[in-house]
């Protein structure tokens, strides 16, 4: 399952310096509380649920699926200024991706990634 991380909007708005706007900060803080991102006329984002990493694994368990791994899709690299340019350079791209692989499933860092990929399977009988 691919999910949006509960903290993705906060990280994104901080990176883009939009969290300093009171209306953006208020909406973002509300998402942090309950994960619900409602519709806004201003085109702020779409209706969505922003999940805590452990919520997703709990849903897998509730669905009687064995969690095989949980991975940060972007890792922390998406928060770095200039990462788009790094990814355009083949040597730098490989270095960034190698660094991300070191921490892609580190539980203490899952909240830093914008999106999570949780893999699981039905238990064999």
mmCIF file with all atom_site columns, C-alpha atoms in Angstrom, residues 11-122:
data_model
loop_
_atom_site.group_PDB
_atom_site.id
_atom_site.type_symbol
_atom_site.label_atom_id
_atom_site.label_alt_id
_atom_site.label_comp_id
_atom_site.label_asym_id
_atom_site.label_entity_id
_atom_site.label_seq_id
_atom_site.pdbx_PDB_ins_code
_atom_site.Cartn_x
_atom_site.Cartn_y
_atom_site.Cartn_z
_atom_site.occupancy
_atom_site.B_iso_or_equiv
_atom_site.pdbx_formal_charge
_atom_site.auth_seq_id
_atom_site.auth_comp_id
_atom_site.auth_asym_id
_atom_site.auth_atom_id
_atom_site.pdbx_PDB_model_num
ATOM 1   C CA . UNK A 1 11  ? 7.762   19.131  5.742   1.00 0.00 ? 11  UNK A CA 1
ATOM 2   C CA . UNK A 1 12  ? 6.694   20.413  2.337   1.00 0.00 ? 12  UNK A CA 1
ATOM 3   C CA . UNK A 1 13  ? 5.402   23.737  3.648   1.00 0.00 ? 13  UNK A CA 1
ATOM 4   C CA . UNK A 1 14  ? 8.483   24.287  5.793   1.00 0.00 ? 14  UNK A CA 1
ATOM 5   C CA . UNK A 1 15  ? 10.729  23.556  2.820   1.00 0.00 ? 15  UNK A CA 1
ATOM 6   C CA . UNK A 1 16  ? 8.771   25.955  0.626   1.00 0.00 ? 16  UNK A CA 1
ATOM 7   C CA . UNK A 1 17  ? 8.498   28.566  3.406   1.00 0.00 ? 17  UNK A CA 1
ATOM 8   C CA . UNK A 1 18  ? 4.676   28.507  3.249   1.00 0.00 ? 18  UNK A CA 1
ATOM 9   C CA . UNK A 1 19  ? 4.223   27.265  6.825   1.00 0.00 ? 19  UNK A CA 1
ATOM 10  C CA . UNK A 1 20  ? 4.831   30.854  7.960   1.00 0.00 ? 20  UNK A CA 1
ATOM 11  C CA . UNK A 1 21  ? 1.449   31.848  6.481   1.00 0.00 ? 21  UNK A CA 1
ATOM 12  C CA . UNK A 1 22  ? -1.141  31.584  9.297   1.00 0.00 ? 22  UNK A CA 1
ATOM 13  C CA . UNK A 1 23  ? -3.849  29.930  7.151   1.00 0.00 ? 23  UNK A CA 1
ATOM 14  C CA . UNK A 1 24  ? -1.411  27.279  5.842   1.00 0.00 ? 24  UNK A CA 1
ATOM 15  C CA . UNK A 1 25  ? -0.064  26.672  9.329   1.00 0.00 ? 25  UNK A CA 1
ATOM 16  C CA . UNK A 1 26  ? -3.582  26.254  10.779  1.00 0.00 ? 26  UNK A CA 1
ATOM 17  C CA . UNK A 1 27  ? -4.592  23.723  8.105   1.00 0.00 ? 27  UNK A CA 1
ATOM 18  C CA . UNK A 1 28  ? -1.338  21.823  8.408   1.00 0.00 ? 28  UNK A CA 1
ATOM 19  C CA . UNK A 1 29  ? -1.547  21.641  12.185  1.00 0.00 ? 29  UNK A CA 1
ATOM 20  C CA . UNK A 1 30  ? -5.081  20.220  11.867  1.00 0.00 ? 30  UNK A CA 1
ATOM 21  C CA . UNK A 1 31  ? -3.803  17.473  9.550   1.00 0.00 ? 31  UNK A CA 1
ATOM 22  C CA . UNK A 1 32  ? -1.125  16.606  12.109  1.00 0.00 ? 32  UNK A CA 1
ATOM 23  C CA . UNK A 1 33  ? -3.840  16.110  14.721  1.00 0.00 ? 33  UNK A CA 1
ATOM 24  C CA . UNK A 1 34  ? -6.180  13.745  12.890  1.00 0.00 ? 34  UNK A CA 1
ATOM 25  C CA . UNK A 1 35  ? -4.668  12.947  9.482   1.00 0.00 ? 35  UNK A CA 1
ATOM 26  C CA . UNK A 1 36  ? -7.680  14.305  7.596   1.00 0.00 ? 36  UNK A CA 1
ATOM 27  C CA . UNK A 1 37  ? -7.018  16.708  4.760   1.00 0.00 ? 37  UNK A CA 1
ATOM 28  C CA . UNK A 1 38  ? -10.359 18.221  3.686   1.00 0.00 ? 38  UNK A CA 1
ATOM 29  C CA . UNK A 1 39  ? -11.241 19.944  0.446   1.00 0.00 ? 39  UNK A CA 1
ATOM 30  C CA . UNK A 1 40  ? -10.319 23.632  0.194   1.00 0.00 ? 40  UNK A CA 1
ATOM 31  C CA . UNK A 1 41  ? -11.558 25.994  -2.513  1.00 0.00 ? 41  UNK A CA 1
ATOM 32  C CA . UNK A 1 42  ? -8.071  27.450  -2.931  1.00 0.00 ? 42  UNK A CA 1
ATOM 33  C CA . UNK A 1 43  ? -6.747  24.229  -4.457  1.00 0.00 ? 43  UNK A CA 1
ATOM 34  C CA . UNK A 1 44  ? -4.441  23.644  -1.482  1.00 0.00 ? 44  UNK A CA 1
ATOM 35  C CA . UNK A 1 45  ? -4.432  19.873  -2.076  1.00 0.00 ? 45  UNK A CA 1
ATOM 36  C CA . UNK A 1 46  ? -6.971  17.115  -2.556  1.00 0.00 ? 46  UNK A CA 1
ATOM 37  C CA . UNK A 1 47  ? -9.098  15.296  0.013   1.00 0.00 ? 47  UNK A CA 1
ATOM 38  C CA . UNK A 1 48  ? -6.813  12.705  1.583   1.00 0.00 ? 48  UNK A CA 1
ATOM 39  C CA . UNK A 1 49  ? -5.829  10.865  4.732   1.00 0.00 ? 49  UNK A CA 1
ATOM 40  C CA . UNK A 1 50  ? -2.269  11.370  5.933   1.00 0.00 ? 50  UNK A CA 1
ATOM 41  C CA . UNK A 1 51  ? -1.270  8.270   7.909   1.00 0.00 ? 51  UNK A CA 1
ATOM 42  C CA . UNK A 1 52  ? 1.132   7.609   10.729  1.00 0.00 ? 52  UNK A CA 1
ATOM 43  C CA . UNK A 1 53  ? 3.533   4.785   9.769   1.00 0.00 ? 53  UNK A CA 1
ATOM 44  C CA . UNK A 1 54  ? 2.239   2.551   12.569  1.00 0.00 ? 54  UNK A CA 1
ATOM 45  C CA . UNK A 1 55  ? -1.387  3.107   11.509  1.00 0.00 ? 55  UNK A CA 1
ATOM 46  C CA . UNK A 1 56  ? -0.669  1.452   8.190   1.00 0.00 ? 56  UNK A CA 1
ATOM 47  C CA . UNK A 1 57  ? 0.924   -1.619  9.737   1.00 0.00 ? 57  UNK A CA 1
ATOM 48  C CA . UNK A 1 58  ? -2.019  -1.873  12.156  1.00 0.00 ? 58  UNK A CA 1
ATOM 49  C CA . UNK A 1 59  ? -4.420  -1.831  9.203   1.00 0.00 ? 59  UNK A CA 1
ATOM 50  C CA . UNK A 1 60  ? -2.454  -4.651  7.602   1.00 0.00 ? 60  UNK A CA 1
ATOM 51  C CA . UNK A 1 61  ? -2.729  -6.644  10.819  1.00 0.00 ? 61  UNK A CA 1
ATOM 52  C CA . UNK A 1 62  ? -6.471  -5.930  11.034  1.00 0.00 ? 62  UNK A CA 1
ATOM 53  C CA . UNK A 1 63  ? -6.800  -7.219  7.464   1.00 0.00 ? 63  UNK A CA 1
ATOM 54  C CA . UNK A 1 64  ? -4.892  -10.371 8.486   1.00 0.00 ? 64  UNK A CA 1
ATOM 55  C CA . UNK A 1 65  ? -1.893  -9.548  6.325   1.00 0.00 ? 65  UNK A CA 1
ATOM 56  C CA . UNK A 1 66  ? 1.702   -10.106 7.365   1.00 0.00 ? 66  UNK A CA 1
ATOM 57  C CA . UNK A 1 67  ? 3.768   -6.929  7.017   1.00 0.00 ? 67  UNK A CA 1
ATOM 58  C CA . UNK A 1 68  ? 6.971   -7.725  5.155   1.00 0.00 ? 68  UNK A CA 1
ATOM 59  C CA . UNK A 1 69  ? 8.431   -4.235  5.140   1.00 0.00 ? 69  UNK A CA 1
ATOM 60  C CA . UNK A 1 70  ? 7.741   -0.545  5.268   1.00 0.00 ? 70  UNK A CA 1
ATOM 61  C CA . UNK A 1 71  ? 9.790   1.876   3.195   1.00 0.00 ? 71  UNK A CA 1
ATOM 62  C CA . UNK A 1 72  ? 10.127  5.622   2.890   1.00 0.00 ? 72  UNK A CA 1
ATOM 63  C CA . UNK A 1 73  ? 9.692   6.378   -0.818  1.00 0.00 ? 73  UNK A CA 1
ATOM 64  C CA . UNK A 1 74  ? 11.586  9.686   -0.843  1.00 0.00 ? 74  UNK A CA 1
ATOM 65  C CA . UNK A 1 75  ? 13.485  9.253   2.403   1.00 0.00 ? 75  UNK A CA 1
ATOM 66  C CA . UNK A 1 76  ? 14.975  12.503  3.646   1.00 0.00 ? 76  UNK A CA 1
ATOM 67  C CA . UNK A 1 77  ? 16.421  13.458  0.242   1.00 0.00 ? 77  UNK A CA 1
ATOM 68  C CA . UNK A 1 78  ? 13.265  15.288  -0.847  1.00 0.00 ? 78  UNK A CA 1
ATOM 69  C CA . UNK A 1 79  ? 13.843  17.809  1.947   1.00 0.00 ? 79  UNK A CA 1
ATOM 70  C CA . UNK A 1 80  ? 17.280  18.804  0.641   1.00 0.00 ? 80  UNK A CA 1
ATOM 71  C CA . UNK A 1 81  ? 17.592  21.937  -1.445  1.00 0.00 ? 81  UNK A CA 1
ATOM 72  C CA . UNK A 1 82  ? 18.919  21.143  -4.907  1.00 0.00 ? 82  UNK A CA 1
ATOM 73  C CA . UNK A 1 83  ? 18.012  17.452  -4.890  1.00 0.00 ? 83  UNK A CA 1
ATOM 74  C CA . UNK A 1 84  ? 16.306  17.815  -8.282  1.00 0.00 ? 84  UNK A CA 1
ATOM 75  C CA . UNK A 1 85  ? 19.643  18.862  -9.792  1.00 0.00 ? 85  UNK A CA 1
ATOM 76  C CA . UNK A 1 86  ? 21.450  16.023  -8.029  1.00 0.00 ? 86  UNK A CA 1
ATOM 77  C CA . UNK A 1 87  ? 19.042  13.529  -9.590  1.00 0.00 ? 87  UNK A CA 1
ATOM 78  C CA . UNK A 1 88  ? 19.763  14.917  -13.064 1.00 0.00 ? 88  UNK A CA 1
ATOM 79  C CA . UNK A 1 89  ? 23.478  14.108  -12.655 1.00 0.00 ? 89  UNK A CA 1
ATOM 80  C CA . UNK A 1 90  ? 23.999  10.321  -13.070 1.00 0.00 ? 90  UNK A CA 1
ATOM 81  C CA . UNK A 1 91  ? 26.853  10.056  -10.541 1.00 0.00 ? 91  UNK A CA 1
ATOM 82  C CA . UNK A 1 92  ? 25.107  12.172  -7.923  1.00 0.00 ? 92  UNK A CA 1
ATOM 83  C CA . UNK A 1 93  ? 21.822  10.350  -8.533  1.00 0.00 ? 93  UNK A CA 1
ATOM 84  C CA . UNK A 1 94  ? 23.413  7.006   -7.711  1.00 0.00 ? 94  UNK A CA 1
ATOM 85  C CA . UNK A 1 95  ? 24.988  8.475   -4.575  1.00 0.00 ? 95  UNK A CA 1
ATOM 86  C CA . UNK A 1 96  ? 21.669  9.958   -3.404  1.00 0.00 ? 96  UNK A CA 1
ATOM 87  C CA . UNK A 1 97  ? 19.843  6.695   -4.087  1.00 0.00 ? 97  UNK A CA 1
ATOM 88  C CA . UNK A 1 98  ? 22.512  4.680   -2.268  1.00 0.00 ? 98  UNK A CA 1
ATOM 89  C CA . UNK A 1 99  ? 22.205  6.991   0.740   1.00 0.00 ? 99  UNK A CA 1
ATOM 90  C CA . UNK A 1 100 ? 18.419  6.620   0.689   1.00 0.00 ? 100 UNK A CA 1
ATOM 91  C CA . UNK A 1 101 ? 18.704  2.830   0.602   1.00 0.00 ? 101 UNK A CA 1
ATOM 92  C CA . UNK A 1 102 ? 20.655  2.907   3.865   1.00 0.00 ? 102 UNK A CA 1
ATOM 93  C CA . UNK A 1 103 ? 17.706  4.432   5.692   1.00 0.00 ? 103 UNK A CA 1
ATOM 94  C CA . UNK A 1 104 ? 14.636  3.555   3.609   1.00 0.00 ? 104 UNK A CA 1
ATOM 95  C CA . UNK A 1 105 ? 13.264  1.128   6.199   1.00 0.00 ? 105 UNK A CA 1
ATOM 96  C CA . UNK A 1 106 ? 14.676  2.670   9.383   1.00 0.00 ? 106 UNK A CA 1
ATOM 97  C CA . UNK A 1 107 ? 11.605  2.999   11.657  1.00 0.00 ? 107 UNK A CA 1
ATOM 98  C CA . UNK A 1 108 ? 12.877  6.137   13.368  1.00 0.00 ? 108 UNK A CA 1
ATOM 99  C CA . UNK A 1 109 ? 13.121  7.927   9.991   1.00 0.00 ? 109 UNK A CA 1
ATOM 100 C CA . UNK A 1 110 ? 9.896   6.823   8.285   1.00 0.00 ? 110 UNK A CA 1
ATOM 101 C CA . UNK A 1 111 ? 8.192   10.054  9.355   1.00 0.00 ? 111 UNK A CA 1
ATOM 102 C CA . UNK A 1 112 ? 10.690  12.062  7.287   1.00 0.00 ? 112 UNK A CA 1
ATOM 103 C CA . UNK A 1 113 ? 9.581   10.594  3.969   1.00 0.00 ? 113 UNK A CA 1
ATOM 104 C CA . UNK A 1 114 ? 6.661   12.166  2.126   1.00 0.00 ? 114 UNK A CA 1
ATOM 105 C CA . UNK A 1 115 ? 5.185   8.799   1.202   1.00 0.00 ? 115 UNK A CA 1
ATOM 106 C CA . UNK A 1 116 ? 5.452   5.274   2.519   1.00 0.00 ? 116 UNK A CA 1
ATOM 107 C CA . UNK A 1 117 ? 5.241   1.946   0.778   1.00 0.00 ? 117 UNK A CA 1
ATOM 108 C CA . UNK A 1 118 ? 4.109   -0.877  3.033   1.00 0.00 ? 118 UNK A CA 1
ATOM 109 C CA . UNK A 1 119 ? 4.457   -4.400  1.668   1.00 0.00 ? 119 UNK A CA 1
ATOM 110 C CA . UNK A 1 120 ? 2.674   -7.435  2.993   1.00 0.00 ? 120 UNK A CA 1
ATOM 111 C CA . UNK A 1 121 ? 1.117   -10.700 2.048   1.00 0.00 ? 121 UNK A CA 1
ATOM 112 C CA . UNK A 1 122 ? -1.599  -13.045 3.085   1.00 0.00 ? 122 UNK A CA 1
#
